[in-house]
Amino acid sequence: MSDPQLDPGDIAALFDRARLRMARELRGLTQVQLAREVGSVTAASISQFENGHTRPATATLRRLAVALRVPLSFFAAPARPPARDQVNGFFRSLRSTSPRDRQQALAYVHLARELALELEKHVALPDLNLPRVPIDGGQPLQSADIEQAAAQVREHWNVPRGPIKDAVRLLEMNGIIVVRFRVNMEKVDAFCVDFPDRPVVTLGADKGLRDRSRFDAAHELGHLVLHRVTGKIGDKATERQAHEFAAAFLMPADDIKSELPERLDWPAFLHLKAKWHVSLAALLMRAKTLGIMSEHTFAQGWKSLSVRGWRKVEPGPLGNPETPVLLQRALELMETTGISFADFINRSGLPEADIRTLLSRDISERPRVEI
């Protein structure tokens, strides 16, 4: 990215309008709110800066950097391929997520991609190894196609039969960036952005449940494998397909079919939950989908989950969620080459506090004892 030795005049000359918009969205601000924060610039001027019609003067750029809590060098055009403007995220429900929350979440994901690309200047990350399932645009995906796609990915990644030991680690080993960050955004669930160079999967920081978090990771993998740019974001069919993929990926039919009970045997389901590290709800749904359990029995089971309060908190907790480690380990490896974290931040021009937020590993289903 920009050289830390660049003086403010050089940074102003290299001003990249996309960087200003990204910084503003990281802070969850509108153009009007940013203008108010800066105090000496109008919303119309900020709009012109972001549209590329005009460039901010060096003094204005300094004030923008202070208001947005980013290094001045953040605004210089990065020496890396830009992300396509039209890259968007697969969000679960567009109606329950405000546009501003989506923009802020997407800005963090763009930052995660930038962090990965900066790290690749110093260390080698796993190559992207993501099989794509060709979709016939005229034909809707059938459940059998999705089951086959999940099996193909497992085979391509040499996943042994049975339960997947660590779904998040599996994605990272195959070059997908996984982050779990805690920012003040309501109703932003797990989502992914299919950057061609480094797809990013974001897991909700509020889900301290191992089973749900694993299913989220597999669901987002489903989007990356099945949908690319063809899936309709927030569309019920697209989401259902990703759900079916997650179930087939985590619980392959050939491996689990003989284990699923056809009646509501909760001790048996709890045993399977502990073995496969998926929720009771997911197991119940899988039993119905594979034709093991009748529609009537499934409906009884689903009602029972609600009556017992198990839709919110299930029995048989599985421990803390799987943790992304790729970016953190890449930083640690880089430090062994003599480049400190402070040096890296200085060279990259990335905002340190936000990078620390992306690397946050403070996610637990139990409160931590402080001594």
Tab-separated table of C-alpha atoms in Angstrom, residues 104-298:
chain	number	residue	atom	x	y	z
A	104	GLN	CA	-20.561	-1.064	7.791
A	105	ALA	CA	-20.290	-4.853	7.831
A	106	LEU	CA	-19.181	-4.862	4.183
A	107	ALA	CA	-16.564	-2.185	4.923
A	108	TYR	CA	-15.076	-4.438	7.613
A	109	VAL	CA	-15.012	-7.338	5.165
A	110	HIS	CA	-13.250	-5.203	2.546
A	111	LEU	CA	-10.745	-4.373	5.294
A	112	ALA	CA	-10.302	-8.094	6.043
A	113	ARG	CA	-9.484	-8.707	2.371
A	114	GLU	CA	-6.995	-5.834	2.425
A	115	LEU	CA	-5.376	-7.219	5.576
A	116	ALA	CA	-4.973	-10.604	3.879
A	117	LEU	CA	-3.489	-9.058	0.720
A	118	GLU	CA	-1.074	-6.942	2.796
A	119	LEU	CA	0.014	-10.017	4.754
A	120	GLU	CA	0.668	-11.835	1.490
A	121	LYS	CA	3.436	-9.369	0.781
A	122	HIS	CA	5.322	-10.909	3.717
A	123	VAL	CA	4.071	-14.501	4.151
A	124	ALA	CA	2.418	-17.125	1.939
A	125	LEU	CA	-1.222	-17.803	2.809
A	126	PRO	CA	-2.887	-21.047	1.683
A	127	ASP	CA	-3.795	-20.931	-2.014
A	128	LEU	CA	-7.469	-20.399	-2.754
A	129	ASN	CA	-8.831	-23.863	-3.455
A	130	LEU	CA	-12.567	-23.375	-3.880
A	131	PRO	CA	-14.445	-25.698	-6.230
A	132	ARG	CA	-17.316	-23.978	-8.007
A	133	VAL	CA	-20.408	-25.850	-9.094
A	134	PRO	CA	-21.487	-24.784	-12.571
A	135	ILE	CA	-25.083	-23.606	-12.458
A	136	ASP	CA	-27.400	-23.975	-15.420
A	137	GLY	CA	-29.035	-20.553	-15.457
A	138	GLY	CA	-32.255	-21.933	-16.918
A	139	GLN	CA	-32.653	-24.756	-14.410
A	140	PRO	CA	-33.311	-24.233	-10.690
A	141	LEU	CA	-31.003	-26.171	-8.399
A	142	GLN	CA	-32.527	-29.409	-7.154
A	143	SER	CA	-31.855	-30.897	-3.717
A	144	ALA	CA	-30.006	-33.809	-5.347
A	145	ASP	CA	-27.686	-31.327	-7.110
A	146	ILE	CA	-26.912	-29.638	-3.801
A	147	GLU	CA	-26.213	-32.955	-2.045
A	148	GLN	CA	-23.852	-33.845	-4.882
A	149	ALA	CA	-22.139	-30.439	-4.739
A	150	ALA	CA	-21.482	-30.840	-0.997
A	151	ALA	CA	-20.055	-34.324	-1.603
A	152	GLN	CA	-17.831	-32.956	-4.385
A	153	VAL	CA	-16.386	-30.267	-2.098
A	154	ARG	CA	-15.658	-32.804	0.642
A	155	GLU	CA	-13.950	-35.069	-1.898
A	156	HIS	CA	-12.015	-32.159	-3.455
A	157	TRP	CA	-10.759	-31.166	0.001
A	158	ASN	CA	-9.977	-34.769	1.002
A	159	VAL	CA	-12.329	-34.623	3.983
A	160	PRO	CA	-12.591	-38.075	5.583
A	161	ARG	CA	-15.994	-39.647	6.070
A	162	GLY	CA	-17.959	-38.750	9.175
A	163	PRO	CA	-18.065	-35.525	11.180
A	164	ILE	CA	-15.868	-32.581	10.151
A	165	LYS	CA	-13.436	-31.901	12.969
A	166	ASP	CA	-13.229	-28.100	12.518
A	167	ALA	CA	-15.306	-26.479	9.765
A	168	VAL	CA	-13.767	-23.006	10.167
A	169	ARG	CA	-10.222	-24.402	9.986
A	170	LEU	CA	-11.191	-26.361	6.872
A	171	LEU	CA	-12.279	-23.165	5.090
A	172	GLU	CA	-9.082	-21.383	6.137
A	173	MET	CA	-6.850	-24.276	5.025
A	174	ASN	CA	-8.357	-23.837	1.568
A	175	GLY	CA	-7.615	-20.137	1.309
A	176	ILE	CA	-10.933	-18.649	2.427
A	177	ILE	CA	-10.570	-15.776	4.897
A	178	VAL	CA	-12.809	-16.226	7.945
A	179	VAL	CA	-13.379	-13.420	10.443
A	180	ARG	CA	-15.554	-13.031	13.482
A	181	PHE	CA	-15.724	-9.430	14.607
A	182	ARG	CA	-17.720	-7.650	17.244
A	183	VAL	CA	-19.060	-4.278	16.144
A	184	ASN	CA	-22.250	-2.537	17.207
A	185	MET	CA	-24.471	-3.741	14.397
A	186	GLU	CA	-27.858	-5.215	15.118
A	187	LYS	CA	-29.255	-8.085	13.114
A	188	VAL	CA	-26.206	-8.601	10.895
A	189	ASP	CA	-25.912	-12.377	10.851
A	190	ALA	CA	-23.138	-14.414	9.263
A	191	PHE	CA	-22.518	-13.497	5.618
A	192	CYS	CA	-19.862	-13.822	2.930
A	193	VAL	CA	-18.372	-11.729	0.140
A	194	ASP	CA	-17.086	-13.548	-2.927
A	195	PHE	CA	-13.958	-11.549	-3.774
A	196	PRO	CA	-12.283	-13.382	-6.688
A	197	ASP	CA	-8.836	-13.313	-5.021
A	198	ARG	CA	-9.797	-13.947	-1.397
A	199	PRO	CA	-13.428	-14.730	-0.517
A	200	VAL	CA	-14.272	-13.624	3.023
A	201	VAL	CA	-16.711	-15.384	5.364
A	202	THR	CA	-17.907	-13.417	8.375
A	203	LEU	CA	-19.350	-15.228	11.379
A	204	GLY	CA	-21.615	-13.391	13.796
A	205	ALA	CA	-19.804	-12.519	16.999
A	206	ASP	CA	-22.990	-12.888	19.024
A	207	LYS	CA	-23.251	-16.632	18.402
A	208	GLY	CA	-21.325	-18.302	21.193
A	209	LEU	CA	-22.667	-21.696	20.148
A	210	ARG	CA	-20.367	-24.153	18.416
A	211	ASP	CA	-23.126	-25.987	16.546
A	212	ARG	CA	-24.771	-22.870	15.110
A	213	SER	CA	-21.454	-21.278	14.237
A	214	ARG	CA	-20.311	-24.391	12.337
A	215	PHE	CA	-23.590	-24.424	10.431
A	216	ASP	CA	-23.133	-20.720	9.614
A	217	ALA	CA	-19.661	-21.404	8.198
A	218	ALA	CA	-20.980	-24.261	6.047
A	219	HIS	CA	-23.959	-22.125	4.934
A	220	GLU	CA	-21.653	-19.352	3.706
A	221	LEU	CA	-19.456	-21.925	1.977
A	222	GLY	CA	-22.625	-23.026	0.200
A	223	HIS	CA	-23.107	-19.517	-1.176
A	224	LEU	CA	-19.504	-19.412	-2.423
A	225	VAL	CA	-19.736	-22.833	-4.062
A	226	LEU	CA	-23.245	-22.586	-5.528
A	227	HIS	CA	-24.058	-18.977	-6.173
A	228	ARG	CA	-21.093	-16.770	-7.005
A	229	VAL	CA	-22.657	-13.787	-8.773
A	230	THR	CA	-25.806	-15.675	-9.834
A	231	GLY	CA	-27.523	-15.941	-6.466
A	232	LYS	CA	-30.123	-13.385	-5.510
A	233	ILE	CA	-29.048	-11.787	-2.244
A	234	GLY	CA	-31.561	-12.280	0.562
A	235	ASP	CA	-33.723	-14.446	-1.717
A	236	LYS	CA	-35.541	-17.275	0.091
A	237	ALA	CA	-34.583	-19.868	-2.520
A	238	THR	CA	-30.903	-18.830	-2.397
A	239	GLU	CA	-30.884	-19.065	1.404
A	240	ARG	CA	-32.682	-22.421	1.388
A	241	GLN	CA	-30.109	-23.815	-1.049
A	242	ALA	CA	-27.235	-22.646	1.183
A	243	HIS	CA	-28.973	-24.271	4.165
A	244	GLU	CA	-29.341	-27.544	2.274
A	245	PHE	CA	-25.682	-27.404	1.288
A	246	ALA	CA	-24.626	-26.849	4.925
A	247	ALA	CA	-26.664	-29.843	6.094
A	248	ALA	CA	-25.251	-32.091	3.362
A	249	PHE	CA	-21.697	-30.836	3.934
A	250	LEU	CA	-21.748	-31.359	7.718
A	251	MET	CA	-23.961	-34.486	7.696
A	252	PRO	CA	-23.412	-36.483	4.466
A	253	ALA	CA	-26.375	-38.721	3.729
A	254	ASP	CA	-24.283	-41.879	3.285
A	255	ASP	CA	-22.611	-41.365	6.665
A	256	ILE	CA	-25.499	-40.270	8.884
A	257	LYS	CA	-28.591	-41.892	7.386
A	258	SER	CA	-28.256	-45.151	9.304
A	259	GLU	CA	-27.697	-43.258	12.580
A	260	LEU	CA	-30.771	-40.999	12.545
A	261	PRO	CA	-33.760	-42.228	14.578
A	262	GLU	CA	-37.173	-42.279	12.931
A	263	ARG	CA	-38.948	-41.423	16.185
A	264	LEU	CA	-38.417	-38.640	18.703
A	265	ASP	CA	-35.640	-40.296	20.673
A	266	TRP	CA	-34.061	-37.239	22.333
A	267	PRO	CA	-31.213	-39.152	24.059
A	268	ALA	CA	-30.268	-40.565	20.628
A	269	PHE	CA	-30.405	-37.094	19.082
A	270	LEU	CA	-28.259	-35.700	21.921
A	271	HIS	CA	-25.692	-38.435	21.263
A	272	LEU	CA	-25.645	-37.479	17.562
A	273	LYS	CA	-25.333	-33.802	18.468
A	274	ALA	CA	-22.214	-34.575	20.501
A	275	LYS	CA	-20.776	-36.713	17.676
A	276	TRP	CA	-21.533	-34.478	14.669
A	277	HIS	CA	-21.357	-31.078	16.427
A	278	VAL	CA	-24.598	-29.861	14.902
A	279	SER	CA	-27.776	-28.699	16.614
A	280	LEU	CA	-30.761	-30.862	17.524
A	281	ALA	CA	-32.798	-28.708	15.135
A	282	ALA	CA	-30.396	-29.456	12.259
A	283	LEU	CA	-30.474	-33.196	13.036
A	284	LEU	CA	-34.264	-33.197	13.169
A	285	MET	CA	-34.440	-31.408	9.811
A	286	ARG	CA	-31.889	-33.806	8.313
A	287	ALA	CA	-33.921	-36.812	9.477
A	288	LYS	CA	-36.958	-35.403	7.679
A	289	THR	CA	-35.038	-34.363	4.532
A	290	LEU	CA	-33.500	-37.832	4.138
A	291	GLY	CA	-36.885	-39.501	4.556
A	292	ILE	CA	-36.000	-41.193	7.861
A	293	MET	CA	-38.624	-39.307	9.861
A	294	SER	CA	-42.215	-38.772	8.759
A	295	GLU	CA	-43.607	-35.268	8.282
A	296	HIS	CA	-45.946	-35.849	11.235
A	297	THR	CA	-43.161	-36.940	13.602
A	298	PHE	CA	-40.967	-34.059	12.444
